Short mmCIF file of C-alpha atoms in Angstrom, two decimals:
data_model
loop_
_atom_site.label_atom_id
_atom_site.label_comp_id
_atom_site.label_asym_id
_atom_site.label_seq_id
_atom_site.Cartn_x
_atom_site.Cartn_y
_atom_site.Cartn_z
CA MET A 1 78.52 -12.97 8.51
CA LYS A 2 77.98 -9.24 8.01
CA LYS A 3 74.23 -9.76 7.78
CA VAL A 4 74.30 -11.58 11.10
CA ILE A 5 76.38 -8.91 12.80
CA ASN A 6 74.33 -6.11 11.26
CA THR A 7 71.09 -7.65 12.46
CA ILE A 8 72.49 -8.30 15.94
CA LEU A 9 73.59 -4.75 16.59
CA LEU A 10 70.69 -3.04 14.89
CA ALA A 11 68.24 -5.14 16.90
CA ALA A 12 70.04 -4.31 20.12
CA CYS A 13 70.24 -0.62 19.31
CA PHE A 14 66.55 -0.40 18.47
CA LEU A 15 65.54 -2.23 21.61
CA PHE A 16 67.69 -0.08 23.80
CA PHE A 17 67.05 3.32 22.30
CA LEU A 18 63.31 2.84 21.91
CA GLY A 19 62.79 1.41 25.37
CA ASN A 20 65.40 3.05 27.57
CA PHE A 21 65.89 6.80 27.01
CA THR A 22 67.57 8.25 30.07
CA THR A 23 69.47 11.29 31.17
CA ASN A 24 72.68 9.63 32.34
CA VAL A 25 75.60 8.85 30.06
CA LEU A 26 78.43 8.34 32.52
CA ALA A 27 78.54 8.27 36.27
CA GLU A 28 81.38 10.80 36.00
CA GLY A 29 82.94 12.87 33.23
CA ILE A 30 80.71 13.07 30.16
CA ASN A 31 77.63 13.38 32.37
CA ASP A 32 78.77 16.86 33.42
CA LYS A 33 79.10 17.94 29.79
CA ILE A 34 75.57 16.96 28.77
CA GLU A 35 73.77 17.35 32.08
CA ASN A 36 71.17 19.56 30.44
CA GLY A 37 71.23 17.74 27.10
CA THR A 38 68.23 16.55 25.20
CA GLU A 39 67.30 12.90 24.84
CA SER A 40 68.80 13.10 21.37
CA ASP A 41 72.13 14.37 22.70
CA ILE A 42 72.20 11.67 25.33
CA SER A 43 71.29 8.84 22.97
CA PHE A 44 73.96 10.06 20.55
CA GLN A 45 76.56 10.08 23.33
CA ASN A 46 75.51 6.63 24.59
CA GLY A 47 75.85 5.22 21.09
CA GLU A 48 79.27 6.79 20.66
CA LEU A 49 80.34 5.49 24.05
CA LEU A 50 79.14 1.94 23.36
CA LYS A 51 81.42 1.70 20.31
CA ASN A 52 84.42 1.79 22.65
CA TYR A 53 83.39 -1.43 24.36
CA LEU A 54 82.39 -3.70 21.45
CA ILE A 55 84.80 -6.44 20.40
CA LEU A 56 84.38 -8.39 17.15
CA GLU A 57 85.77 -11.93 17.09
CA GLY A 58 84.82 -13.95 14.03
CA GLU A 59 81.04 -13.86 13.80
CA ARG A 60 80.55 -12.85 17.43
CA VAL A 61 80.27 -9.43 18.95
CA TYR A 62 81.28 -9.19 22.59
CA PHE A 63 80.77 -6.40 25.09
CA ASP A 64 83.72 -5.60 27.36
CA TYR A 65 81.62 -5.38 30.51
CA ASP A 66 84.58 -5.32 32.90
CA ARG A 67 86.22 -2.36 31.19
CA ALA A 68 82.88 -0.55 30.88
CA THR A 69 82.14 -0.92 34.60
CA GLN A 70 85.70 0.08 35.45
CA ASP A 71 85.16 3.22 33.36
CA LYS A 72 81.87 3.80 35.24
CA VAL A 73 79.61 4.00 32.19
CA SER A 74 75.89 4.41 32.78
CA ASP A 75 73.57 1.50 33.42
CA ASP A 76 71.96 2.22 30.04
CA VAL A 77 75.22 1.62 28.17
CA LEU A 78 75.84 -1.54 30.23
CA GLU A 79 72.36 -2.87 29.42
CA MET A 80 72.74 -2.11 25.74
CA GLY A 81 76.13 -3.81 25.62
CA MET A 82 74.81 -6.92 27.33
CA LEU A 83 71.89 -7.02 24.91
CA VAL A 84 74.26 -6.80 21.94
CA GLU A 85 76.24 -9.73 23.30
CA ALA A 86 73.10 -11.81 24.01
CA ILE A 87 71.78 -11.31 20.49
CA SER A 88 75.19 -12.16 19.06
CA LYS A 89 75.28 -15.36 21.11
CA ASP A 90 71.84 -16.36 19.85
CA TYR A 91 72.94 -15.77 16.26
CA SER A 92 76.07 -17.84 16.66
CA GLU A 93 74.04 -20.68 18.18
CA LYS A 94 71.37 -20.26 15.49
CA THR A 95 68.69 -19.69 18.14
CA PHE A 96 67.90 -16.07 17.27
CA THR A 97 64.32 -15.25 16.39
CA PRO A 98 63.07 -11.67 15.94
CA ASP A 99 60.06 -12.41 18.16
CA LYS A 100 62.41 -13.08 21.07
CA TYR A 101 63.67 -9.50 20.94
CA PHE A 102 60.99 -7.54 19.13
CA LYS A 103 57.90 -7.75 21.29
CA ALA A 104 54.67 -6.13 20.16
CA SER A 105 55.12 -3.37 22.74
CA TRP A 106 58.49 -2.36 21.25
CA PRO A 107 57.87 -0.58 17.97
CA ILE A 108 60.11 -0.70 14.93
CA HIS A 109 60.30 2.74 13.40
CA GLY A 110 58.18 3.40 10.36
CA ASN A 111 57.78 0.91 7.54
CA TYR A 112 61.45 0.46 6.61
CA CYS A 113 63.69 0.82 9.69
CA GLY A 114 64.66 -2.42 11.35
CA PRO A 115 65.94 -5.85 10.36
CA GLY A 116 63.63 -7.47 7.84
CA HIS A 117 61.35 -4.46 7.47
CA ASN A 118 61.04 -3.46 3.83
CA GLY A 119 57.65 -1.78 3.80
CA ASN A 120 55.84 -4.99 2.83
CA ASN A 121 58.05 -5.42 -0.24
CA PHE A 122 58.20 -1.66 -0.86
CA THR A 123 54.42 -1.26 -1.13
CA LEU A 124 54.01 0.95 1.95
CA PRO A 125 54.79 4.68 2.05
CA VAL A 126 57.55 6.15 4.20
CA VAL A 127 56.32 7.81 7.38
CA ASP A 128 59.00 10.48 7.82
CA VAL A 129 62.53 11.58 6.92
CA LEU A 130 64.25 8.75 8.83
CA ASP A 131 61.99 6.13 7.25
CA GLN A 132 62.93 7.54 3.81
CA GLY A 133 66.60 6.96 4.60
CA CYS A 134 65.84 3.40 5.69
CA GLN A 135 63.86 2.78 2.49
CA ASN A 136 66.76 4.07 0.39
CA HIS A 137 69.10 1.73 2.27
CA ASP A 138 66.73 -1.23 1.90
CA SER A 139 66.52 -0.74 -1.86
CA CYS A 140 70.32 -0.67 -2.15
CA TYR A 141 71.22 -3.39 0.39
CA LYS A 142 72.04 -6.90 -0.89
CA TRP A 143 71.02 -9.45 1.76
CA GLY A 144 73.44 -12.32 2.19
CA ALA A 145 76.04 -10.77 -0.13
CA GLY A 146 78.83 -11.08 2.43
CA ILE A 147 81.24 -8.81 4.24
CA GLY A 148 82.05 -5.64 2.36
CA ALA A 149 79.31 -6.04 -0.24
CA ASN A 150 77.14 -3.26 1.18
CA CYS A 151 79.75 -0.70 2.16
CA GLU A 152 78.44 2.00 -0.15
CA CYS A 153 74.81 1.46 0.92
CA ASN A 154 75.81 1.67 4.57
CA ARG A 155 77.92 4.81 3.99
CA GLN A 156 75.01 6.45 2.18
CA LEU A 157 72.67 5.75 5.09
CA VAL A 158 75.12 7.16 7.65
CA ASN A 159 75.60 10.31 5.54
CA TYR A 160 71.85 10.62 4.98
CA ILE A 161 71.21 10.53 8.73
CA LYS A 162 73.93 13.11 9.38
CA VAL A 163 72.56 15.49 6.73
CA TYR A 164 68.81 15.05 7.32
CA ARG A 165 68.88 14.58 11.10
CA ARG A 166 67.81 18.20 11.64
CA TRP A 167 64.49 17.49 9.88
CA MET A 168 63.71 14.32 11.80
CA PRO A 169 61.03 14.35 14.49
CA ALA A 170 62.53 14.62 17.99
CA ASN A 171 60.98 11.32 19.04
CA VAL A 172 62.99 9.36 16.44
CA LEU A 173 66.41 10.91 16.93
CA GLY A 174 67.47 8.14 19.31
CA VAL A 175 66.62 5.54 16.69
CA ALA A 176 68.47 7.55 14.05
CA ASP A 177 71.53 7.71 16.31
CA ALA A 178 71.40 3.97 16.95
CA ILE A 179 71.24 3.24 13.23
CA ARG A 180 74.07 5.66 12.50
CA VAL A 181 76.36 4.24 15.19
CA TYR A 182 75.65 0.71 14.09
CA PHE A 183 76.47 1.33 10.43
CA GLU A 184 79.53 3.43 11.31
CA THR A 185 80.94 0.51 13.28
CA VAL A 186 79.71 -2.97 12.43
CA GLY A 187 78.36 -1.91 9.05
CA SER A 188 81.81 -0.77 7.99
CA ILE A 189 83.55 -4.10 8.64
CA GLY A 190 85.26 -5.21 5.45
CA CYS A 191 85.00 -1.80 3.79
#
């Protein structure tokens, strides 16, 4: 179940953060605080904000759209939440395929970041600091081991991103934030 949930949210986060960088976090409130923020600041805030609207029930992840719209979150957060729920639905109905969500025009970062990307069985080099963190996680992660089996691997990746974020290229900070948020939330279920 954890593998399913992990894949659902990571896929959604990658799709959103790679394809939809914007400058608006909230229609009111937080937007004033980061009005002049960088894309990295904004993607970090959007990821943090999304966590407040995700609901886990069994093997499904739901997005509380009504509460999010009532709170006037940005369209980007709404889109990301709906994508998370759609991927979760596909997983629960066993209709999920990576090709449905990962189109050729939407890159997966490096050789190791993203569901099912292990650098061609660890034969490819890492491309940057973030990709190194993903490779470390891939070598530690036990696929199909069940809820709670990868807590330490997930914690290590979150800590790695927090420590090494300052050395990551600016164009990958959104991806790094998406990965961090995902493993801080869904990746910590059962830990």
